[in-house]
């Protein structure tokens, strides 16, 4: 596929798809008070699962969904994902019980897992090497804007409409995007690979879900509770079994030996670190502005808009420096950590313009670091595995986001009130980001000498090619 195959209409369409998928991670948080008092009468645990079901299914299925799109057609995976996303939203909108609401959120999460890696993989194939950095900057911007759109949309719905309106709005929007994908997005060549490795998919997905369950539910149940320790133990065991299976399989879901690459490990950790800080901020921001500053839900959603500025403007410059990932990534992640530490000094007397300045610092860090990190994961794997690379990178983002919320929530729970716990929570997250930044920069030492991790990747391909000589049609 020639480089000029990436048209502006295609870029806008696939970025809109990933923006919508990401927005539903954050939007539900601002509707928790309305859900709690709704006719469904959900318990505290059911509200938690309404929030978490989307994230757990989304993150747990990302890696196999990316591999599935590479092998069986990326455009088809994107369209199927939009269909599942809409079906889940309709189920949630029609829900008469908390269980149906939770089930709908899970189905939408499965759709998002198909959408996100397919969109990146399509861009990688259509952009070509010379435009890949710019395409990844646009895709990364869409991810960040999705979180902001979720906060803004959730706040407006919580202020003026019923919570069901949020889910109903997603149904025609997904249908409109599916029509746009059909008209603007060409098919790309499938990866020549064998079977989809159902055993590996089952083991890896179950392991990720168990770990995510432990991270998300840890603050509520206690990190040393039998339920949480069992979840982490099961996650580690299932991941170990997946690794053993993949090393023996002739056609694994992916070869775990790709993580011998220091740059790949570093970029994956960097993505997790950035979203660890960003979603901890999202978690604290909504409560700070509503409980401490007294903002209404709609105003709270609007008040985080300064994060758009850095994420919208800085990636355009960061793409030009993609050949020098260490200073770009190090500076960006450091700005996130320093911005969080600065925000930890806020209290009821802090004027909003000063709070907005700290948001701008964090957004500039995200805009600087995320495109280079996203591109680093992409170039660490062969082009035909771009969907798998997107799955790995986005799984790192979602796990980082879940950890950010968990760490902030746990720190807050250790204090008598939000006002006293907010400072320690943001300082803990900010200092953790700064420590992780040093590790990431150290791991990127070799990335400037070769194209990502390909120089140090294992000789065995990350996904074994199919033994049959026949070629699959484009998908």
Short mmCIF file of C-alpha atoms in Angstrom, two decimals:
data_model
loop_
_atom_site.label_atom_id
_atom_site.label_comp_id
_atom_site.label_asym_id
_atom_site.label_seq_id
_atom_site.Cartn_x
_atom_site.Cartn_y
_atom_site.Cartn_z
CA UNK A 1 0.00 0.00 0.00
CA UNK A 2 1.64 3.33 -1.06
CA UNK A 3 2.26 6.05 1.49
CA UNK A 4 -0.19 8.41 -0.20
CA UNK A 5 -2.97 5.90 0.55
CA UNK A 6 -3.56 7.63 3.90
CA UNK A 7 -6.09 10.33 3.08
CA UNK A 8 -7.28 13.00 5.45
CA UNK A 9 -10.81 11.54 5.49
CA UNK A 10 -9.41 8.16 6.56
CA UNK A 11 -7.25 9.71 9.27
CA UNK A 12 -10.16 11.71 10.69
CA UNK A 13 -12.50 8.73 10.61
CA UNK A 14 -10.25 6.25 12.40
CA UNK A 15 -9.20 8.87 14.96
CA UNK A 16 -12.87 9.61 15.65
CA UNK A 17 -13.46 5.89 16.24
CA UNK A 18 -10.69 5.59 18.82
CA UNK A 19 -11.74 8.86 20.48
CA UNK A 20 -15.26 7.54 21.05
CA UNK A 21 -14.00 4.20 22.38
CA UNK A 22 -11.68 5.95 24.84
CA UNK A 23 -14.31 8.48 25.94
CA UNK A 24 -16.49 5.81 27.52
CA UNK A 25 -13.72 4.94 29.97
CA UNK A 26 -14.09 8.29 31.71
CA UNK A 27 -17.66 9.44 30.96
CA UNK A 28 -19.35 7.11 33.44
CA UNK A 29 -17.42 8.52 36.40
CA UNK A 30 -19.35 11.80 36.36
CA UNK A 31 -22.68 9.94 36.30
CA UNK A 32 -22.08 7.93 39.49
CA UNK A 33 -24.25 10.20 41.72
CA UNK A 34 -27.16 10.05 39.26
CA UNK A 35 -26.83 6.27 38.85
CA UNK A 36 -26.81 5.79 42.61
CA UNK A 37 -30.15 7.58 42.99
CA UNK A 38 -31.76 6.11 39.84
CA UNK A 39 -34.68 3.68 39.64
CA UNK A 40 -32.20 0.81 39.22
CA UNK A 41 -31.17 1.20 42.90
CA UNK A 42 -27.69 -0.24 42.34
CA UNK A 43 -25.59 -1.23 45.32
CA UNK A 44 -22.15 0.26 45.87
CA UNK A 45 -20.57 -2.89 44.41
CA UNK A 46 -22.85 -2.77 41.36
CA UNK A 47 -21.88 0.85 40.71
CA UNK A 48 -18.21 -0.13 40.88
CA UNK A 49 -18.77 -2.90 38.35
CA UNK A 50 -20.70 -0.52 36.10
CA UNK A 51 -17.57 1.63 35.99
CA UNK A 52 -15.06 -1.23 35.86
CA UNK A 53 -16.67 -3.73 33.48
CA UNK A 54 -15.84 -1.62 30.42
CA UNK A 55 -12.20 -1.17 31.42
CA UNK A 56 -11.64 -4.81 32.41
CA UNK A 57 -13.06 -6.25 29.18
CA UNK A 58 -11.48 -3.51 27.06
CA UNK A 59 -7.97 -3.99 28.43
CA UNK A 60 -8.24 -7.77 28.80
CA UNK A 61 -9.10 -8.33 25.12
CA UNK A 62 -6.80 -5.75 23.51
CA UNK A 63 -3.87 -8.01 22.66
CA UNK A 64 -5.87 -10.88 21.12
CA UNK A 65 -8.16 -8.38 19.38
CA UNK A 66 -5.14 -6.71 17.79
CA UNK A 67 -3.77 -10.04 16.60
CA UNK A 68 -7.23 -11.01 15.32
CA UNK A 69 -7.43 -7.86 13.20
CA UNK A 70 -3.93 -8.45 11.77
CA UNK A 71 -4.81 -11.99 10.75
CA UNK A 72 -8.42 -11.69 9.60
CA UNK A 73 -8.81 -8.11 8.43
CA UNK A 74 -8.37 -4.77 10.16
CA UNK A 75 -11.27 -2.98 8.49
CA UNK A 76 -13.56 -5.88 9.31
CA UNK A 77 -12.36 -5.87 12.94
CA UNK A 78 -13.04 -2.13 13.16
CA UNK A 79 -16.56 -2.49 11.78
CA UNK A 80 -17.28 -5.45 14.07
CA UNK A 81 -15.99 -3.44 17.02
CA UNK A 82 -18.29 -0.52 16.22
CA UNK A 83 -21.21 -2.94 16.01
CA UNK A 84 -20.42 -4.46 19.40
CA UNK A 85 -19.88 -1.01 20.88
CA UNK A 86 -23.33 0.11 19.70
CA UNK A 87 -25.01 -3.12 20.85
CA UNK A 88 -23.51 -2.75 24.31
CA UNK A 89 -24.55 0.90 24.53
CA UNK A 90 -28.13 0.02 23.54
CA UNK A 91 -28.21 -2.74 26.16
CA UNK A 92 -27.03 -0.30 28.83
CA UNK A 93 -29.56 2.34 27.75
CA UNK A 94 -32.43 -0.17 27.96
CA UNK A 95 -31.22 -1.82 31.17
CA UNK A 96 -33.93 -2.51 33.73
CA UNK A 97 -31.52 -4.02 36.26
CA UNK A 98 -27.94 -3.27 37.31
CA UNK A 99 -26.85 -6.64 35.88
CA UNK A 100 -28.00 -5.67 32.38
CA UNK A 101 -26.28 -2.30 32.68
CA UNK A 102 -23.04 -4.01 33.65
CA UNK A 103 -23.40 -6.58 30.84
CA UNK A 104 -23.91 -3.80 28.31
CA UNK A 105 -20.79 -2.03 29.53
CA UNK A 106 -18.84 -5.26 29.08
CA UNK A 107 -20.09 -5.75 25.50
CA UNK A 108 -19.13 -2.16 24.66
CA UNK A 109 -15.70 -2.82 26.17
CA UNK A 110 -15.26 -5.81 23.85
CA UNK A 111 -16.14 -3.55 20.92
CA UNK A 112 -13.59 -0.97 22.06
CA UNK A 113 -10.96 -3.71 22.23
CA UNK A 114 -11.51 -4.41 18.53
CA UNK A 115 -11.69 -0.72 17.56
CA UNK A 116 -8.51 0.58 19.17
CA UNK A 117 -5.78 -1.72 17.75
CA UNK A 118 -7.49 -1.87 14.36
CA UNK A 119 -7.37 1.91 14.02
CA UNK A 120 -3.65 2.12 14.78
CA UNK A 121 -2.83 -0.81 12.53
CA UNK A 122 -4.73 0.77 9.63
CA UNK A 123 -2.82 4.03 10.07
CA UNK A 124 0.54 2.24 10.22
CA UNK A 125 -0.12 0.43 6.97
CA UNK A 126 -1.51 3.41 5.09
CA UNK A 127 0.87 6.12 6.32
CA UNK A 128 4.19 4.61 5.27
CA UNK A 129 7.45 5.25 7.15
CA UNK A 130 7.71 8.92 6.19
CA UNK A 131 4.27 9.85 7.58
CA UNK A 132 4.05 7.33 10.38
CA UNK A 133 5.18 9.70 13.15
CA UNK A 134 2.58 12.29 12.19
CA UNK A 135 -0.15 9.63 11.99
CA UNK A 136 0.78 8.31 15.43
CA UNK A 137 0.70 11.84 16.83
CA UNK A 138 -2.86 12.24 15.55
CA UNK A 139 -3.89 8.85 16.91
CA UNK A 140 -2.35 9.63 20.31
CA UNK A 141 -4.13 12.99 20.36
CA UNK A 142 -7.42 11.17 19.74
CA UNK A 143 -6.74 8.89 22.73
CA UNK A 144 -6.12 11.89 24.98
CA UNK A 145 -9.08 13.84 23.63
CA UNK A 146 -11.25 10.79 24.25
CA UNK A 147 -10.62 11.06 27.98
CA UNK A 148 -11.42 14.75 27.89
CA UNK A 149 -14.55 14.21 25.78
CA UNK A 150 -15.68 11.59 28.28
CA UNK A 151 -15.31 14.00 31.18
CA UNK A 152 -17.05 16.80 29.29
CA UNK A 153 -19.87 14.61 27.94
CA UNK A 154 -20.43 12.85 31.25
CA UNK A 155 -20.58 16.17 33.06
CA UNK A 156 -23.10 17.67 30.64
CA UNK A 157 -25.30 14.57 30.73
CA UNK A 158 -25.12 14.43 34.53
CA UNK A 159 -26.15 18.08 34.74
CA UNK A 160 -28.96 18.27 32.18
CA UNK A 161 -30.05 14.78 31.04
CA UNK A 162 -30.68 11.23 32.24
CA UNK A 163 -27.74 8.83 32.41
CA UNK A 164 -29.48 6.74 29.73
CA UNK A 165 -28.97 9.59 27.26
CA UNK A 166 -25.21 8.98 27.28
CA UNK A 167 -25.66 5.40 26.08
CA UNK A 168 -28.40 6.24 23.58
CA UNK A 169 -26.15 8.86 22.00
CA UNK A 170 -23.49 6.21 21.33
CA UNK A 171 -25.79 4.08 19.14
CA UNK A 172 -26.32 6.46 16.18
CA UNK A 173 -22.80 7.81 16.61
CA UNK A 174 -21.33 4.31 16.19
CA UNK A 175 -23.58 3.72 13.17
CA UNK A 176 -22.41 7.00 11.62
CA UNK A 177 -18.77 6.06 12.18
CA UNK A 178 -19.33 2.62 10.67
CA UNK A 179 -20.74 4.24 7.54
CA UNK A 180 -17.75 6.60 7.42
CA UNK A 181 -15.31 3.69 7.78
CA UNK A 182 -17.05 1.81 4.95
CA UNK A 183 -16.71 4.83 2.64
CA UNK A 184 -13.28 6.21 3.55
CA UNK A 185 -11.11 3.36 4.81
CA UNK A 186 -9.46 0.93 2.36
CA UNK A 187 -8.68 -2.65 3.17
CA UNK A 188 -5.10 -3.56 4.07
CA UNK A 189 -3.21 -6.79 3.46
CA UNK A 190 -3.69 -9.45 6.12
CA UNK A 191 -0.77 -10.89 8.02
CA UNK A 192 0.23 -14.32 6.70
CA UNK A 193 -0.29 -16.22 9.93
CA UNK A 194 -1.76 -19.48 11.01
CA UNK A 195 -4.48 -20.25 13.52
CA UNK A 196 -5.58 -17.56 16.02
CA UNK A 197 -4.11 -19.59 18.92
CA UNK A 198 -7.31 -20.02 20.99
CA UNK A 199 -5.45 -21.50 23.97
CA UNK A 200 -2.97 -18.63 24.09
CA UNK A 201 -5.79 -16.11 23.70
CA UNK A 202 -7.73 -17.69 26.57
CA UNK A 203 -4.73 -17.84 28.92
CA UNK A 204 -3.54 -14.30 28.23
CA UNK A 205 -7.00 -12.73 28.38
CA UNK A 206 -7.88 -14.52 31.62
CA UNK A 207 -4.54 -13.52 33.14
CA UNK A 208 -4.98 -9.85 32.23
CA UNK A 209 -8.56 -9.81 33.51
CA UNK A 210 -7.47 -11.32 36.83
CA UNK A 211 -4.69 -8.75 37.26
CA UNK A 212 -7.00 -5.88 36.29
CA UNK A 213 -9.64 -7.13 38.72
CA UNK A 214 -7.07 -7.07 41.50
CA UNK A 215 -5.87 -3.57 40.61
CA UNK A 216 -9.34 -2.07 40.29
CA UNK A 217 -10.94 -3.79 43.27
CA UNK A 218 -7.88 -3.62 45.54
CA UNK A 219 -8.73 -0.25 47.13
CA UNK A 220 -12.27 -1.39 47.99
CA UNK A 221 -11.50 -4.87 49.36
CA UNK A 222 -8.03 -4.18 50.78
CA UNK A 223 -4.78 -5.12 49.06
CA UNK A 224 -4.14 -8.03 51.43
CA UNK A 225 -7.67 -9.46 51.31
CA UNK A 226 -7.97 -13.10 50.15
CA UNK A 227 -10.01 -12.06 47.10
CA UNK A 228 -7.38 -9.61 45.83
CA UNK A 229 -4.40 -11.82 46.61
CA UNK A 230 -6.15 -14.69 44.82
CA UNK A 231 -6.78 -12.47 41.78
CA UNK A 232 -3.12 -11.45 41.55
CA UNK A 233 -1.99 -15.04 42.11
CA UNK A 234 -4.31 -16.29 39.39
CA UNK A 235 -3.12 -13.56 37.05
CA UNK A 236 0.54 -14.44 37.57
CA UNK A 237 -0.14 -18.16 37.14
CA UNK A 238 -2.15 -17.68 33.95
CA UNK A 239 0.48 -15.34 32.52
CA UNK A 240 3.19 -17.90 33.28
CA UNK A 241 1.12 -20.61 31.61
CA UNK A 242 0.64 -18.37 28.56
CA UNK A 243 4.39 -17.77 28.36
CA UNK A 244 5.14 -21.49 28.52
CA UNK A 245 2.48 -22.21 25.91
CA UNK A 246 3.72 -19.45 23.56
CA UNK A 247 7.33 -20.63 23.76
CA UNK A 248 6.27 -24.15 22.73
CA UNK A 249 3.66 -23.21 20.13
CA UNK A 250 4.49 -23.13 16.41
CA UNK A 251 2.00 -20.27 15.88
CA UNK A 252 1.60 -18.36 19.17
CA UNK A 253 -0.59 -15.34 19.74
CA UNK A 254 2.71 -13.50 20.12
CA UNK A 255 6.20 -14.51 21.10
CA UNK A 256 7.00 -13.24 24.64
CA UNK A 257 10.66 -13.09 23.65
CA UNK A 258 9.93 -9.73 21.99
CA UNK A 259 10.27 -8.31 25.51
CA UNK A 260 13.97 -9.11 25.44
CA UNK A 261 14.14 -5.74 23.72
CA UNK A 262 15.01 -3.01 26.22
CA UNK A 263 13.41 -0.24 24.12
CA UNK A 264 10.15 -2.21 23.84
CA UNK A 265 10.04 -2.72 27.60
CA UNK A 266 10.82 0.96 28.11
CA UNK A 267 8.17 2.27 25.72
CA UNK A 268 5.54 -0.05 27.19
CA UNK A 269 6.40 1.15 30.71
CA UNK A 270 6.38 4.75 29.45
CA UNK A 271 2.87 4.43 28.05
CA UNK A 272 1.65 2.93 31.32
CA UNK A 273 3.38 5.70 33.27
CA UNK A 274 1.79 8.53 31.29
CA UNK A 275 -1.73 7.17 31.68
CA UNK A 276 -1.04 6.27 35.31
CA UNK A 277 -0.56 9.98 35.98
CA UNK A 278 -3.33 11.21 33.66
CA UNK A 279 -6.12 9.00 35.03
CA UNK A 280 -5.10 9.60 38.63
CA UNK A 281 -5.57 13.28 37.77
CA UNK A 282 -8.98 12.58 36.18
CA UNK A 283 -10.03 10.70 39.33
CA UNK A 284 -8.95 13.48 41.68
CA UNK A 285 -9.95 16.39 39.43
CA UNK A 286 -13.67 15.66 39.35
CA UNK A 287 -13.87 15.30 43.12
CA UNK A 288 -11.67 18.35 43.80
CA UNK A 289 -13.68 20.65 41.57
CA UNK A 290 -17.08 19.41 42.81
CA UNK A 291 -16.44 18.73 46.50
CA UNK A 292 -13.78 21.31 47.31
CA UNK A 293 -14.42 24.09 44.79
CA UNK A 294 -18.20 23.57 44.57
CA UNK A 295 -18.42 23.30 40.77
CA UNK A 296 -21.51 21.78 39.14
CA UNK A 297 -21.02 18.54 37.10
CA UNK A 298 -21.21 20.33 33.73
CA UNK A 299 -18.76 23.00 34.84
CA UNK A 300 -16.46 20.27 36.15
CA UNK A 301 -16.42 18.64 32.73
CA UNK A 302 -15.59 21.95 31.08
CA UNK A 303 -12.97 22.86 33.68
CA UNK A 304 -10.62 20.09 32.55
CA UNK A 305 -10.57 21.45 28.97
CA UNK A 306 -7.11 23.08 29.48
CA UNK A 307 -5.72 19.57 29.10
CA UNK A 308 -6.74 19.78 25.45
CA UNK A 309 -4.29 22.58 24.70
CA UNK A 310 -1.04 20.71 25.25
CA UNK A 311 -2.35 17.46 23.80
CA UNK A 312 -3.56 19.28 20.68
CA UNK A 313 -0.55 21.51 19.99
CA UNK A 314 2.53 19.75 21.31
CA UNK A 315 2.26 16.46 19.31
CA UNK A 316 2.73 18.42 16.07
CA UNK A 317 6.19 19.42 17.28
CA UNK A 318 6.94 16.13 19.01
CA UNK A 319 6.46 14.24 15.73
CA UNK A 320 9.39 16.20 14.27
CA UNK A 321 11.66 14.92 17.05
CA UNK A 322 10.62 11.26 16.79
CA UNK A 323 14.16 10.25 15.82
CA UNK A 324 15.38 11.35 19.28
CA UNK A 325 13.05 9.51 21.67
CA UNK A 326 15.09 9.76 24.87
CA UNK A 327 14.98 13.56 25.41
CA UNK A 328 11.42 13.80 24.07
CA UNK A 329 10.03 11.00 26.24
CA UNK A 330 12.08 11.95 29.28
CA UNK A 331 11.02 15.59 29.13
CA UNK A 332 7.36 14.72 28.56
CA UNK A 333 7.06 12.21 31.40
CA UNK A 334 8.99 14.54 33.72
CA UNK A 335 6.51 17.34 32.99
CA UNK A 336 3.64 15.01 33.90
CA UNK A 337 5.26 14.10 37.22
CA UNK A 338 6.19 17.70 38.07
CA UNK A 339 2.72 18.94 37.13
CA UNK A 340 1.12 16.38 39.46
CA UNK A 341 3.43 17.37 42.32
CA UNK A 342 2.54 21.02 41.74
CA UNK A 343 -1.18 20.18 41.64
CA UNK A 344 -0.83 18.42 44.99
CA UNK A 345 -0.45 21.85 46.64
CA UNK A 346 -4.00 22.88 45.66
CA UNK A 347 -6.69 23.47 48.26
CA UNK A 348 -10.03 25.28 48.53
CA UNK A 349 -8.32 28.68 48.29
CA UNK A 350 -6.40 27.87 45.10
CA UNK A 351 -7.73 30.00 42.22
CA UNK A 352 -8.89 28.00 39.22
CA UNK A 353 -6.49 29.77 36.77
CA UNK A 354 -3.55 28.43 38.80
CA UNK A 355 -5.06 24.92 38.75
CA UNK A 356 -5.51 25.28 34.98
CA UNK A 357 -1.79 26.16 34.64
CA UNK A 358 -0.85 22.87 36.25
CA UNK A 359 -3.23 21.07 33.91
CA UNK A 360 -1.43 22.74 31.00
CA UNK A 361 1.94 21.48 32.25
CA UNK A 362 0.61 17.91 32.47
CA UNK A 363 -1.04 18.17 29.05
CA UNK A 364 2.20 19.43 27.48
CA UNK A 365 3.99 16.41 28.94
CA UNK A 366 1.39 14.03 27.53
CA UNK A 367 1.54 15.68 24.11
CA UNK A 368 5.33 15.48 24.08
CA UNK A 369 5.85 11.90 25.29
CA UNK A 370 2.92 9.86 24.00
CA UNK A 371 3.52 10.07 20.20
CA UNK A 372 7.17 8.98 20.59
CA UNK A 373 6.19 6.14 22.95
CA UNK A 374 3.37 4.97 20.67
CA UNK A 375 5.68 4.99 17.66
CA UNK A 376 8.31 3.15 19.71
CA UNK A 377 5.95 0.23 20.28
CA UNK A 378 4.91 0.20 16.61
CA UNK A 379 8.47 0.04 15.25
CA UNK A 380 9.41 -2.62 17.78
CA UNK A 381 7.36 -5.17 15.83
CA UNK A 382 7.17 -5.92 12.08
CA UNK A 383 4.59 -3.89 10.12
CA UNK A 384 2.30 -6.89 9.65
CA UNK A 385 1.91 -7.04 13.44
CA UNK A 386 0.89 -3.41 13.88
CA UNK A 387 -2.44 -4.45 15.41
CA UNK A 388 -0.66 -6.61 17.97
CA UNK A 389 1.69 -3.70 18.74
CA UNK A 390 -1.29 -1.43 19.23
CA UNK A 391 -2.86 -4.02 21.53
CA UNK A 392 0.30 -4.21 23.63
CA UNK A 393 0.58 -0.44 23.84
CA UNK A 394 -3.07 0.18 24.60
CA UNK A 395 -3.14 -2.61 27.19
CA UNK A 396 -0.22 -0.83 28.88
CA UNK A 397 -2.22 2.42 28.80
CA UNK A 398 -5.32 0.86 30.33
CA UNK A 399 -3.38 -1.02 33.01
CA UNK A 400 -1.54 2.21 33.83
CA UNK A 401 -4.86 4.08 34.01
CA UNK A 402 -6.35 1.46 36.33
CA UNK A 403 -3.27 1.59 38.54
CA UNK A 404 -3.41 5.39 38.66
CA UNK A 405 -7.00 5.36 39.87
CA UNK A 406 -6.22 2.55 42.34
CA UNK A 407 -3.18 4.28 43.84
CA UNK A 408 -4.94 7.64 44.11
CA UNK A 409 -8.03 6.01 45.60
CA UNK A 410 -6.06 3.97 48.11
CA UNK A 411 -4.10 7.02 49.27
CA UNK A 412 -7.30 9.04 49.62
CA UNK A 413 -8.91 6.23 51.63
CA UNK A 414 -6.11 6.52 54.19
CA UNK A 415 -7.19 10.07 55.16
CA UNK A 416 -10.21 11.40 56.98
CA UNK A 417 -11.52 13.42 54.03
CA UNK A 418 -10.87 14.24 50.41
CA UNK A 419 -9.46 17.68 51.16
CA UNK A 420 -6.75 16.23 53.42
CA UNK A 421 -6.01 13.22 51.19
CA UNK A 422 -5.83 14.94 47.80
CA UNK A 423 -2.34 16.39 48.31
CA UNK A 424 -0.71 13.11 49.44
CA UNK A 425 -2.51 11.21 46.64
CA UNK A 426 -1.23 13.49 43.86
CA UNK A 427 2.26 13.66 45.37
CA UNK A 428 2.44 9.87 45.55
CA UNK A 429 1.38 9.55 41.91
CA UNK A 430 3.66 12.38 40.76
CA UNK A 431 6.76 11.01 42.50
CA UNK A 432 6.00 7.54 41.13
CA UNK A 433 5.86 9.02 37.62
CA UNK A 434 9.24 10.70 38.13
CA UNK A 435 10.86 7.46 39.32
CA UNK A 436 9.37 5.54 36.39
CA UNK A 437 10.63 8.26 34.04
CA UNK A 438 14.21 7.56 35.05
CA UNK A 439 13.70 3.84 34.36
CA UNK A 440 12.10 4.54 30.97
CA UNK A 441 14.88 6.89 29.86
CA UNK A 442 17.51 4.34 30.89
CA UNK A 443 15.73 1.63 28.91
CA UNK A 444 15.64 3.80 25.80
CA UNK A 445 19.43 3.95 25.61
CA UNK A 446 19.57 1.62 22.60
CA UNK A 447 16.57 2.99 20.71
CA UNK A 448 18.53 5.64 18.88
CA UNK A 449 20.97 3.13 17.40
CA UNK A 450 18.38 1.00 15.68
CA UNK A 451 14.82 1.11 14.53
CA UNK A 452 13.07 0.40 17.77
CA UNK A 453 13.50 -3.09 19.13
CA UNK A 454 14.02 -4.75 15.76
CA UNK A 455 17.73 -4.66 16.29
CA UNK A 456 17.38 -6.73 19.44
CA UNK A 457 14.23 -8.69 18.71
CA UNK A 458 14.43 -12.48 18.80
CA UNK A 459 15.27 -14.29 15.61
CA UNK A 460 11.99 -16.13 15.80
CA UNK A 461 9.09 -14.00 14.47
CA UNK A 462 6.73 -12.69 17.11
CA UNK A 463 3.89 -14.52 15.40
CA UNK A 464 4.89 -17.56 13.41
CA UNK A 465 3.99 -17.47 9.69
CA UNK A 466 1.52 -19.91 8.29
CA UNK A 467 3.18 -22.94 6.70
CA UNK A 468 0.79 -22.90 3.73
CA UNK A 469 2.10 -21.00 0.68
CA UNK A 470 -1.30 -19.67 -0.31
CA UNK A 471 -1.91 -15.93 0.01
CA UNK A 472 -4.91 -14.58 1.85
CA UNK A 473 -6.97 -11.87 0.18
CA UNK A 474 -6.73 -8.30 1.36
CA UNK A 475 -8.95 -7.43 4.30
#
